[in-house]
Amino acid sequence: QVRLVESGGGLVQAGGSLRLSCAASGSIFSLGTMGWYRQAPGKERELVASITTAFTTYYIDSMKARSTISRDNAKNTVYLHMSNLKPEDTAVYYCYANVARRTYWGQGTQVTVSS
């Protein structure tokens, strides 16, 4: 079993920054791609950013210029630094990790951006 624990969400004013963290623990034999989805009220979950074991990154267009995803393989942790946050970034952010052909999810962390 793999457990993902997220931290770093919260309330921030528009234009502010946040860094989300997600630490994986448990039966990790080959931690693969990790990343973040988000889900805003009334909307579908969308992929925000991901990073492979080779450190290849992907960003949704709306976050390309405003976020950086990174990972520390020694700590089995993925980070998402977001800046110039906008009210439309308000959502629950979910960490995920691919391990041995399965996808595991964190419990989600709320990010609220006030205007």
Short mmCIF file of C-alpha atoms in Angstrom, two decimals, residues 34-92:
data_model
loop_
_atom_site.label_atom_id
_atom_site.label_comp_id
_atom_site.label_asym_id
_atom_site.label_seq_id
_atom_site.Cartn_x
_atom_site.Cartn_y
_atom_site.Cartn_z
CA MET A 34 4.03 12.07 -9.78
CA GLY A 35 1.90 15.13 -10.13
CA TRP A 36 -1.07 17.23 -9.18
CA TYR A 37 -4.67 17.41 -10.25
CA ARG A 38 -7.19 19.95 -9.08
CA GLN A 39 -10.95 20.07 -8.88
CA ALA A 40 -12.93 23.25 -8.51
CA PRO A 41 -16.57 23.22 -7.38
CA GLY A 42 -18.83 22.12 -10.20
CA LYS A 43 -15.92 21.33 -12.49
CA GLU A 44 -14.15 18.19 -13.57
CA ARG A 45 -10.80 17.22 -12.13
CA GLU A 46 -7.96 18.46 -14.33
CA LEU A 47 -4.26 17.69 -14.48
CA VAL A 48 -2.24 20.69 -13.36
CA ALA A 49 1.32 19.40 -13.59
CA SER A 50 3.32 16.20 -13.61
CA ILE A 51 6.93 15.11 -13.44
CA THR A 52 8.47 11.83 -14.52
CA THR A 53 11.35 9.97 -12.95
CA ALA A 54 13.54 11.53 -15.64
CA PHE A 55 12.30 14.95 -14.52
CA THR A 56 10.31 15.58 -17.65
CA THR A 57 7.54 17.99 -16.76
CA TYR A 58 4.08 18.80 -18.02
CA TYR A 59 1.92 21.81 -17.15
CA ILE A 60 -1.60 22.76 -18.02
CA ASP A 61 -1.51 25.86 -20.21
CA SER A 62 -3.00 28.14 -17.57
CA MET A 63 -0.21 27.27 -15.12
CA LYS A 64 2.83 27.05 -17.39
CA ALA A 65 4.14 30.50 -16.61
CA ARG A 66 3.04 30.47 -12.97
CA SER A 67 4.10 27.15 -11.52
CA THR A 68 7.06 24.84 -11.08
CA ILE A 69 6.84 21.17 -10.27
CA SER A 70 9.82 19.37 -8.78
CA ARG A 71 10.59 16.15 -6.97
CA ASP A 72 13.08 14.88 -4.44
CA ASN A 73 13.51 11.17 -5.08
CA ALA A 74 15.49 10.68 -1.88
CA LYS A 75 12.46 11.91 0.07
CA ASN A 76 9.82 10.44 -2.27
CA THR A 77 8.28 13.88 -2.37
CA VAL A 78 6.84 16.04 -5.12
CA TYR A 79 6.38 19.79 -4.87
CA LEU A 80 4.27 22.30 -6.73
CA HIS A 81 5.21 25.94 -6.39
CA MET A 82 2.52 28.27 -7.66
CA SER A 83 2.86 32.00 -8.00
CA ASN A 84 0.71 34.90 -9.15
CA LEU A 85 -2.30 32.92 -8.01
CA LYS A 86 -5.72 33.88 -9.31
CA PRO A 87 -9.20 33.31 -7.89
CA GLU A 88 -9.81 30.77 -10.66
CA ASP A 89 -7.01 28.65 -9.19
CA THR A 90 -9.25 27.98 -6.20
CA ALA A 91 -9.76 24.22 -5.97
CA VAL A 92 -8.90 21.10 -4.06
#
